[in-house]
């Protein structure tokens, strides 16, 4: 066994579950919570088209927001909620107040309240006086509907306060925006060595022109002004200002900046502070300068006077400043000032020796807040020595409003880092992943066998899969120019055709969230990326991984690649041979599709726009699989044994304890279908480890599936549950088949009667369609919130009805909901969200068929 420190894929959910650790609550990170809020605020006014009257508009108030959805109420309804309506800011006709006047459009109240006031002009004047209007750039143009953080784009210009002079600012350009964490370069300095990282809510950041408006100075940074001549600085500033005026940064970016509180400190006062240079210990410091009622200067005490003093500009709410005796009261060590002779530091003696006074405790009103952080919680934190690096961090202790963090995964370990609970350099678990930013995480010692293993073996180390909906991050080798794509070892784009039949192993809902194409690039890299996506889109990733191992041809020019799968907290790894040359890619894709029993055009070089040449979407699962398997000619049990794939004869499956679960239909975000997807009426048993044991007992996947179904029908009455509809149809179709027959007899009877039941396939499909189709008694556009709640309660998503009630979702809002909106606004995981979207899709399909025309 070769043991080494290995970079393994890191997944927070798995790690926390495996170790029993706890993540710090998201609500403790106020700056992150603010960054997720919509740019639109409740109470804002805008002009919106009248529902009942064409080419007329009226002023409406934003009641609440949910992602890009706005709940609006026409002005004049007062507190009456009955006419509230939802609209999507990306698709609805919304305009800033005053748009109608500028464009000669008619502004008139809705018919329902037309007689409520005699003078609507006077009413509007009173209604709009002192109110906030929705910004025009958020309702139209490239910034339409964007969140506050997304308004900050690369190239924007801001003003940054000087580190040593609070009245001096200089312009900086945004180089990168990671979830509101900005990488800035000073105008005139393009060297990455001088880049700075700051969160957009930092009060040192201001909009361009702010210094001039407040009679403050615009000067280059004090510690960098010698790097350029005065004329060079001025020229760079003039050029940046001219460019910024063409696309100014919206002022909405700064709407959540906290106002500074005044301080009551005086020069000469002593206090304690986390070291501004090495944030690993706490030092005695002095107030050395008072700038104004907001800002003051703090200098680290140094009695040697050998080195230049370390000073920093602070305000009343600056993180890390503490009253005298704070360390003593909280049992924390306080570093002695440099040059202090006595081994024991005592504040009373020190104050007497220096002839100074301690800052009163009233200057530190929030010195004991912990914001919900506790010891041994986990989070993500900035490395103080490398501001561009974020690390996995564990809270080792909490004292008052200070946290001690152990940063994991560093090549050179650091002492515990001290941060304030309101620091903008700490983030909740999953923040880096959500923003597509690398996270330095723990490294694990992994022992790998030297010999290749033919079967999939469970591993103890973490090997999480990439989420299906994560953005595709291609490695540099895949970003190839057109001239190289036609090379021997490079292939063009491979398409994932979402509408094609996905077979018994792959989840159609997850397939629908994959990118439409991958590549161009090296054949092996592109194929490995697609195969990884397919594995992650499976009901049972381990089963698909095992099936892919069987795809092989001795004539192929292959290279070995390691593929991983995760299922029920366990990870599996397998080595697969993937073709290297472009001429073999098409055949490889076809063979993989055959092995997974899906449409041969599900992925490959062929792009399917609407209708697949195989006509796979019109087939039911049983019918499609039956004919395809005859066409492909899957080897029988005997043939497998002859080929050496099986070392022992097939054995009958032992009786399982597993509960059989009916697979729910997954809704696709690509399009809506009124017919049931091929996966809808199938059953599978939820026991992956048992499935792995049955390596050699696959005479027919159809017969095994039927066998599984017979067991589920057998168990249902015994558990006191009503038989499923598929069981009823099975009994109706096969009246002579006993539900309590043995697995061997069931398999034989099904295979013998397959030809007899072929004629009934269409009848079965129509029966399933009729049973799943929803018939609405009333147009869902007219549904109230109560009607929506009543409908949700009647489905298998009844537990989510409360969310619809709390968020005032009526029929119109219901029809606007999509999978991403449901996940974001209702904070649901993928499984429940897809389940809910299936019910919403049923309403949409019924609406289109009954009322759309």
mmCIF file of N, CA and C in Angstrom, residues 400-496:
data_model
loop_
_atom_site.group_PDB
_atom_site.id
_atom_site.type_symbol
_atom_site.label_atom_id
_atom_site.label_comp_id
_atom_site.label_asym_id
_atom_site.label_seq_id
_atom_site.Cartn_x
_atom_site.Cartn_y
_atom_site.Cartn_z
ATOM 1 N N UNK A 400 -16.138 36.687 24.552
ATOM 2 C CA UNK A 400 -16.821 37.941 24.240
ATOM 3 C C UNK A 400 -17.174 38.001 22.779
ATOM 4 N N UNK A 401 -16.660 39.013 22.103
ATOM 5 C CA UNK A 401 -16.942 39.168 20.675
ATOM 6 C C UNK A 401 -15.753 38.751 19.806
ATOM 7 N N UNK A 402 -14.820 38.012 20.389
ATOM 8 C CA UNK A 402 -13.664 37.552 19.620
ATOM 9 C C UNK A 402 -13.713 36.041 19.417
ATOM 10 N N UNK A 403 -13.267 35.621 18.229
ATOM 11 C CA UNK A 403 -13.189 34.194 17.884
ATOM 12 C C UNK A 403 -11.739 33.829 17.623
ATOM 13 N N UNK A 404 -11.330 32.662 18.119
ATOM 14 C CA UNK A 404 -10.015 32.113 17.786
ATOM 15 C C UNK A 404 -10.228 31.019 16.744
ATOM 16 N N UNK A 405 -9.606 31.151 15.587
ATOM 17 C CA UNK A 405 -9.834 30.239 14.474
ATOM 18 C C UNK A 405 -8.578 29.446 14.153
ATOM 19 N N UNK A 406 -8.752 28.143 13.987
ATOM 20 C CA UNK A 406 -7.684 27.266 13.511
ATOM 21 C C UNK A 406 -7.880 27.073 12.018
ATOM 22 N N UNK A 407 -6.963 27.616 11.211
ATOM 23 C CA UNK A 407 -7.059 27.509 9.759
ATOM 24 C C UNK A 407 -6.471 26.177 9.310
ATOM 25 N N UNK A 408 -7.238 25.403 8.568
ATOM 26 C CA UNK A 408 -6.833 24.068 8.144
ATOM 27 C C UNK A 408 -6.282 24.079 6.723
ATOM 28 N N UNK A 409 -5.448 23.079 6.425
ATOM 29 C CA UNK A 409 -4.992 22.868 5.055
ATOM 30 C C UNK A 409 -3.816 23.708 4.615
ATOM 31 N N UNK A 410 -3.271 24.554 5.508
ATOM 32 C CA UNK A 410 -2.149 25.410 5.125
ATOM 33 C C UNK A 410 -0.859 24.595 5.063
ATOM 34 N N UNK A 411 -0.022 24.897 4.085
ATOM 35 C CA UNK A 411 1.257 24.192 3.987
ATOM 36 C C UNK A 411 2.163 24.558 5.159
ATOM 37 N N UNK A 412 2.054 25.809 5.615
ATOM 38 C CA UNK A 412 2.807 26.248 6.796
ATOM 39 C C UNK A 412 1.791 26.655 7.861
ATOM 40 N N UNK A 413 1.587 25.827 8.889
ATOM 41 C CA UNK A 413 0.550 26.107 9.896
ATOM 42 C C UNK A 413 0.773 27.448 10.587
ATOM 43 N N UNK A 414 -0.338 28.098 10.922
ATOM 44 C CA UNK A 414 -0.316 29.373 11.625
ATOM 45 C C UNK A 414 -0.907 29.198 13.020
ATOM 46 N N UNK A 415 -0.551 30.088 13.953
ATOM 47 C CA UNK A 415 -1.237 30.066 15.249
ATOM 48 C C UNK A 415 -2.717 30.396 15.046
ATOM 49 N N UNK A 416 -3.515 30.154 16.081
ATOM 50 C CA UNK A 416 -4.936 30.481 15.982
ATOM 51 C C UNK A 416 -5.099 31.964 15.682
ATOM 52 N N UNK A 417 -5.904 32.239 14.676
ATOM 53 C CA UNK A 417 -6.134 33.610 14.219
ATOM 54 C C UNK A 417 -7.306 34.213 15.001
ATOM 55 N N UNK A 418 -7.170 35.452 15.442
ATOM 56 C CA UNK A 418 -8.219 36.115 16.227
ATOM 57 C C UNK A 418 -8.997 37.062 15.325
ATOM 58 N N UNK A 419 -10.316 36.894 15.274
ATOM 59 C CA UNK A 419 -11.170 37.782 14.467
ATOM 60 C C UNK A 419 -12.370 38.214 15.291
ATOM 61 N N UNK A 420 -12.922 39.344 14.918
ATOM 62 C CA UNK A 420 -14.132 39.853 15.561
ATOM 63 C C UNK A 420 -15.350 39.135 14.991
ATOM 64 N N UNK A 421 -16.413 39.026 15.794
ATOM 65 C CA UNK A 421 -17.614 38.321 15.326
ATOM 66 C C UNK A 421 -18.252 39.020 14.131
ATOM 67 N N UNK A 422 -17.977 40.306 13.954
ATOM 68 C CA UNK A 422 -18.538 41.041 12.822
ATOM 69 C C UNK A 422 -17.502 41.273 11.730
ATOM 70 N N UNK A 423 -16.433 40.516 11.757
ATOM 71 C CA UNK A 423 -15.421 40.624 10.708
ATOM 72 C C UNK A 423 -16.012 40.240 9.363
ATOM 73 N N UNK A 424 -15.601 40.951 8.327
ATOM 74 C CA UNK A 424 -16.049 40.631 6.975
ATOM 75 C C UNK A 424 -15.069 39.705 6.267
ATOM 76 N N UNK A 425 -14.175 39.092 7.046
ATOM 77 C CA UNK A 425 -13.233 38.120 6.503
ATOM 78 C C UNK A 425 -13.584 36.703 6.916
ATOM 79 N N UNK A 426 -14.766 36.492 7.462
ATOM 80 C CA UNK A 426 -15.245 35.150 7.784
ATOM 81 C C UNK A 426 -16.563 34.915 7.055
ATOM 82 N N UNK A 427 -16.798 33.648 6.673
ATOM 83 C CA UNK A 427 -17.949 33.330 5.838
ATOM 84 C C UNK A 427 -18.541 31.993 6.270
ATOM 85 N N UNK A 428 -19.820 31.779 5.992
ATOM 86 C CA UNK A 428 -20.452 30.516 6.399
ATOM 87 C C UNK A 428 -19.973 29.346 5.556
ATOM 88 N N UNK A 429 -20.186 28.173 6.079
ATOM 89 C CA UNK A 429 -19.859 26.932 5.380
ATOM 90 C C UNK A 429 -20.557 26.905 4.019
ATOM 91 N N UNK A 430 -19.818 26.587 2.958
ATOM 92 C CA UNK A 430 -20.387 26.505 1.609
ATOM 93 C C UNK A 430 -20.325 27.794 0.820
ATOM 94 N N UNK A 431 -19.815 28.877 1.426
ATOM 95 C CA UNK A 431 -19.798 30.167 0.728
ATOM 96 C C UNK A 431 -18.893 30.107 -0.503
ATOM 97 N N UNK A 432 -17.722 29.522 -0.360
ATOM 98 C CA UNK A 432 -16.791 29.440 -1.509
ATOM 99 C C UNK A 432 -17.410 28.623 -2.645
ATOM 100 N N UNK A 433 -18.001 27.485 -2.295
ATOM 101 C CA UNK A 433 -18.610 26.643 -3.329
ATOM 102 C C UNK A 433 -19.733 27.381 -4.029
ATOM 103 N N UNK A 434 -20.547 28.110 -3.272
ATOM 104 C CA UNK A 434 -21.673 28.837 -3.862
ATOM 105 C C UNK A 434 -21.201 29.928 -4.813
ATOM 106 N N UNK A 435 -19.996 30.448 -4.581
ATOM 107 C CA UNK A 435 -19.487 31.534 -5.412
ATOM 108 C C UNK A 435 -18.387 31.085 -6.368
ATOM 109 N N UNK A 436 -18.188 29.761 -6.468
ATOM 110 C CA UNK A 436 -17.213 29.238 -7.415
ATOM 111 C C UNK A 436 -15.792 29.653 -7.119
ATOM 112 N N UNK A 437 -15.446 29.754 -5.833
ATOM 113 C CA UNK A 437 -14.103 30.193 -5.446
ATOM 114 C C UNK A 437 -13.382 29.047 -4.746
ATOM 115 N N UNK A 438 -12.088 28.847 -5.008
ATOM 116 C CA UNK A 438 -11.372 27.723 -4.384
ATOM 117 C C UNK A 438 -11.279 27.877 -2.872
ATOM 118 N N UNK A 439 -11.398 26.767 -2.173
ATOM 119 C CA UNK A 439 -11.322 26.738 -0.718
ATOM 120 C C UNK A 439 -10.169 25.832 -0.311
ATOM 121 N N UNK A 440 -9.260 26.353 0.502
ATOM 122 C CA UNK A 440 -8.173 25.528 1.029
ATOM 123 C C UNK A 440 -8.747 24.681 2.156
ATOM 124 N N UNK A 441 -8.714 23.368 1.965
ATOM 125 C CA UNK A 441 -9.380 22.494 2.933
ATOM 126 C C UNK A 441 -8.417 21.487 3.516
ATOM 127 N N UNK A 442 -8.925 20.632 4.383
ATOM 128 C CA UNK A 442 -8.103 19.644 5.054
ATOM 129 C C UNK A 442 -7.537 18.658 4.050
ATOM 130 N N UNK A 443 -6.345 18.188 4.320
ATOM 131 C CA UNK A 443 -5.748 17.129 3.514
ATOM 132 C C UNK A 443 -5.773 15.846 4.323
ATOM 133 N N UNK A 444 -6.077 14.746 3.657
ATOM 134 C CA UNK A 444 -6.186 13.468 4.347
ATOM 135 C C UNK A 444 -5.119 12.503 3.836
ATOM 136 N N UNK A 445 -4.648 11.664 4.736
ATOM 137 C CA UNK A 445 -3.711 10.629 4.349
ATOM 138 C C UNK A 445 -4.487 9.481 3.744
ATOM 139 N N UNK A 446 -4.187 9.182 2.480
ATOM 140 C CA UNK A 446 -4.947 8.175 1.741
ATOM 141 C C UNK A 446 -4.020 7.034 1.354
ATOM 142 N N UNK A 447 -4.446 5.805 1.586
ATOM 143 C CA UNK A 447 -3.680 4.629 1.199
ATOM 144 C C UNK A 447 -4.346 3.995 -0.014
ATOM 145 N N UNK A 448 -3.601 3.908 -1.098
ATOM 146 C CA UNK A 448 -4.155 3.361 -2.330
ATOM 147 C C UNK A 448 -3.439 2.057 -2.677
ATOM 148 N N UNK A 449 -4.174 1.021 -3.070
ATOM 149 C CA UNK A 449 -3.541 -0.229 -3.471
ATOM 150 C C UNK A 449 -2.784 -0.041 -4.769
ATOM 151 N N UNK A 450 -1.680 -0.790 -4.903
ATOM 152 C CA UNK A 450 -0.869 -0.650 -6.106
ATOM 153 C C UNK A 450 -1.513 -1.337 -7.303
ATOM 154 N N UNK A 451 -2.231 -2.437 -7.053
ATOM 155 C CA UNK A 451 -2.853 -3.167 -8.145
ATOM 156 C C UNK A 451 -4.208 -2.582 -8.454
ATOM 157 N N UNK A 452 -4.603 -2.708 -9.701
ATOM 158 C CA UNK A 452 -5.919 -2.230 -10.102
ATOM 159 C C UNK A 452 -6.982 -3.194 -9.611
ATOM 160 N N UNK A 453 -8.098 -2.650 -9.232
ATOM 161 C CA UNK A 453 -9.195 -3.470 -8.730
ATOM 162 C C UNK A 453 -10.270 -3.523 -9.797
ATOM 163 N N UNK A 454 -10.745 -4.710 -10.090
ATOM 164 C CA UNK A 454 -11.704 -4.873 -11.194
ATOM 165 C C UNK A 454 -13.089 -4.419 -10.796
ATOM 166 N N UNK A 455 -13.435 -4.541 -9.511
ATOM 167 C CA UNK A 455 -14.774 -4.167 -9.087
ATOM 168 C C UNK A 455 -14.698 -2.876 -8.295
ATOM 169 N N UNK A 456 -15.849 -2.258 -8.114
ATOM 170 C CA UNK A 456 -15.909 -0.988 -7.406
ATOM 171 C C UNK A 456 -15.790 -1.253 -5.919
ATOM 172 N N UNK A 457 -14.854 -0.597 -5.259
ATOM 173 C CA UNK A 457 -14.639 -0.824 -3.836
ATOM 174 C C UNK A 457 -14.987 0.434 -3.054
ATOM 175 N N UNK A 458 -15.716 0.308 -1.924
ATOM 176 C CA UNK A 458 -15.991 1.483 -1.087
ATOM 177 C C UNK A 458 -14.697 2.023 -0.498
ATOM 178 N N UNK A 459 -14.630 3.358 -0.381
ATOM 179 C CA UNK A 459 -13.462 3.980 0.215
ATOM 180 C C UNK A 459 -13.883 4.798 1.415
ATOM 181 N N UNK A 460 -12.965 5.031 2.322
ATOM 182 C CA UNK A 460 -13.301 5.765 3.518
ATOM 183 C C UNK A 460 -13.074 7.257 3.358
ATOM 184 N N UNK A 461 -12.216 7.626 2.385
ATOM 185 C CA UNK A 461 -11.963 9.036 2.248
ATOM 186 C C UNK A 461 -13.106 9.706 1.513
ATOM 187 N N UNK A 462 -13.147 11.032 1.641
ATOM 188 C CA UNK A 462 -14.205 11.791 0.998
ATOM 189 C C UNK A 462 -13.943 11.867 -0.486
ATOM 190 N N UNK A 463 -14.971 11.627 -1.263
ATOM 191 C CA UNK A 463 -14.858 11.831 -2.704
ATOM 192 C C UNK A 463 -16.180 12.322 -3.224
ATOM 193 N N UNK A 464 -16.603 13.509 -2.829
ATOM 194 C CA UNK A 464 -17.926 13.989 -3.220
ATOM 195 C C UNK A 464 -17.966 14.323 -4.691
ATOM 196 N N UNK A 465 -19.145 14.195 -5.237
ATOM 197 C CA UNK A 465 -19.319 14.503 -6.652
ATOM 198 C C UNK A 465 -19.665 15.961 -6.820
ATOM 199 N N UNK A 466 -19.395 16.463 -7.988
ATOM 200 C CA UNK A 466 -19.763 17.840 -8.300
ATOM 201 C C UNK A 466 -21.266 17.931 -8.424
ATOM 202 N N UNK A 467 -21.919 18.955 -7.815
ATOM 203 C CA UNK A 467 -23.363 19.067 -7.920
ATOM 204 C C UNK A 467 -23.782 19.189 -9.370
ATOM 205 N N UNK A 468 -24.931 18.577 -9.732
ATOM 206 C CA UNK A 468 -25.354 18.605 -11.135
ATOM 207 C C UNK A 468 -25.560 20.002 -11.673
ATOM 208 N N UNK A 469 -25.990 20.935 -10.770
ATOM 209 C CA UNK A 469 -26.311 22.258 -11.277
ATOM 210 C C UNK A 469 -25.141 23.218 -11.169
ATOM 211 N N UNK A 470 -23.938 22.706 -10.761
ATOM 212 C CA UNK A 470 -22.787 23.585 -10.627
ATOM 213 C C UNK A 470 -22.287 24.002 -11.998
ATOM 214 N N UNK A 471 -21.722 25.228 -12.119
ATOM 215 C CA UNK A 471 -21.215 25.664 -13.412
ATOM 216 C C UNK A 471 -20.041 24.807 -13.853
ATOM 217 N N UNK A 472 -19.963 24.536 -15.166
ATOM 218 C CA UNK A 472 -18.916 23.676 -15.702
ATOM 219 C C UNK A 472 -17.610 24.463 -15.742
ATOM 220 N N UNK A 473 -16.602 24.006 -15.007
ATOM 221 C CA UNK A 473 -15.325 24.688 -14.933
ATOM 222 C C UNK A 473 -14.293 23.874 -15.700
ATOM 223 N N UNK A 474 -14.087 24.190 -16.959
ATOM 224 C CA UNK A 474 -13.188 23.407 -17.807
ATOM 225 C C UNK A 474 -11.746 23.758 -17.496
ATOM 226 N N UNK A 475 -10.895 22.752 -17.507
ATOM 227 C CA UNK A 475 -9.479 22.990 -17.278
ATOM 228 C C UNK A 475 -8.869 23.637 -18.508
ATOM 229 N N UNK A 476 -7.703 24.272 -18.351
ATOM 230 C CA UNK A 476 -7.103 24.980 -19.486
ATOM 231 C C UNK A 476 -6.907 24.101 -20.703
ATOM 232 N N UNK A 477 -6.649 22.808 -20.491
ATOM 233 C CA UNK A 477 -6.406 21.938 -21.641
ATOM 234 C C UNK A 477 -7.639 21.761 -22.498
ATOM 235 N N UNK A 478 -8.817 22.080 -21.931
ATOM 236 C CA UNK A 478 -10.042 21.918 -22.710
ATOM 237 C C UNK A 478 -10.379 23.176 -23.485
ATOM 238 N N UNK A 479 -9.810 24.315 -23.062
ATOM 239 C CA UNK A 479 -10.103 25.558 -23.769
ATOM 240 C C UNK A 479 -9.144 25.698 -24.932
ATOM 241 N N UNK A 480 -9.410 24.991 -25.985
ATOM 242 C CA UNK A 480 -8.478 24.912 -27.107
ATOM 243 C C UNK A 480 -9.000 25.733 -28.280
ATOM 244 N N UNK A 481 -8.078 26.253 -29.088
ATOM 245 C CA UNK A 481 -8.529 27.020 -30.249
ATOM 246 C C UNK A 481 -8.993 26.079 -31.357
ATOM 247 N N UNK A 482 -9.665 26.687 -32.323
ATOM 248 C CA UNK A 482 -10.305 25.876 -33.360
ATOM 249 C C UNK A 482 -9.317 25.087 -34.183
ATOM 250 N N UNK A 483 -8.138 25.597 -34.305
ATOM 251 C CA UNK A 483 -7.168 24.889 -35.118
ATOM 252 C C UNK A 483 -6.760 23.567 -34.527
ATOM 253 N N UNK A 484 -6.825 23.424 -33.209
ATOM 254 C CA UNK A 484 -6.383 22.190 -32.576
ATOM 255 C C UNK A 484 -7.508 21.189 -32.381
ATOM 256 N N UNK A 485 -8.753 21.632 -32.518
ATOM 257 C CA UNK A 485 -9.882 20.761 -32.228
ATOM 258 C C UNK A 485 -9.921 19.567 -33.171
ATOM 259 N N UNK A 486 -9.464 19.761 -34.402
ATOM 260 C CA UNK A 486 -9.527 18.676 -35.378
ATOM 261 C C UNK A 486 -8.338 17.724 -35.285
ATOM 262 N N UNK A 487 -7.488 17.875 -34.260
ATOM 263 C CA UNK A 487 -6.351 16.989 -34.102
ATOM 264 C C UNK A 487 -6.797 15.593 -33.745
ATOM 265 N N UNK A 488 -5.857 14.677 -33.787
ATOM 266 C CA UNK A 488 -6.156 13.265 -33.565
ATOM 267 C C UNK A 488 -6.708 13.016 -32.166
ATOM 268 N N UNK A 489 -6.172 13.707 -31.183
ATOM 269 C CA UNK A 489 -6.559 13.458 -29.792
ATOM 270 C C UNK A 489 -7.541 14.491 -29.247
ATOM 271 N N UNK A 490 -8.089 15.304 -30.123
ATOM 272 C CA UNK A 490 -9.039 16.331 -29.686
ATOM 273 C C UNK A 490 -10.372 16.137 -30.391
ATOM 274 N N UNK A 491 -11.422 16.423 -29.673
ATOM 275 C CA UNK A 491 -12.763 16.296 -30.268
ATOM 276 C C UNK A 491 -13.495 17.622 -30.157
ATOM 277 N N UNK A 492 -14.500 17.771 -30.997
ATOM 278 C CA UNK A 492 -15.320 18.972 -30.932
ATOM 279 C C UNK A 492 -16.324 18.828 -29.788
ATOM 280 N N UNK A 493 -17.300 19.718 -29.738
ATOM 281 C CA UNK A 493 -18.284 19.680 -28.657
ATOM 282 C C UNK A 493 -19.060 18.368 -28.651
ATOM 283 N N UNK A 494 -19.319 17.854 -27.443
ATOM 284 C CA UNK A 494 -20.233 16.726 -27.266
ATOM 285 C C UNK A 494 -21.489 17.269 -26.596
ATOM 286 N N UNK A 495 -22.639 16.891 -27.138
ATOM 287 C CA UNK A 495 -23.898 17.456 -26.682
ATOM 288 C C UNK A 495 -24.601 16.528 -25.696
ATOM 289 N N UNK A 496 -25.267 17.114 -24.714
ATOM 290 C CA UNK A 496 -26.145 16.372 -23.804
ATOM 291 C C UNK A 496 -27.567 16.763 -24.176
#
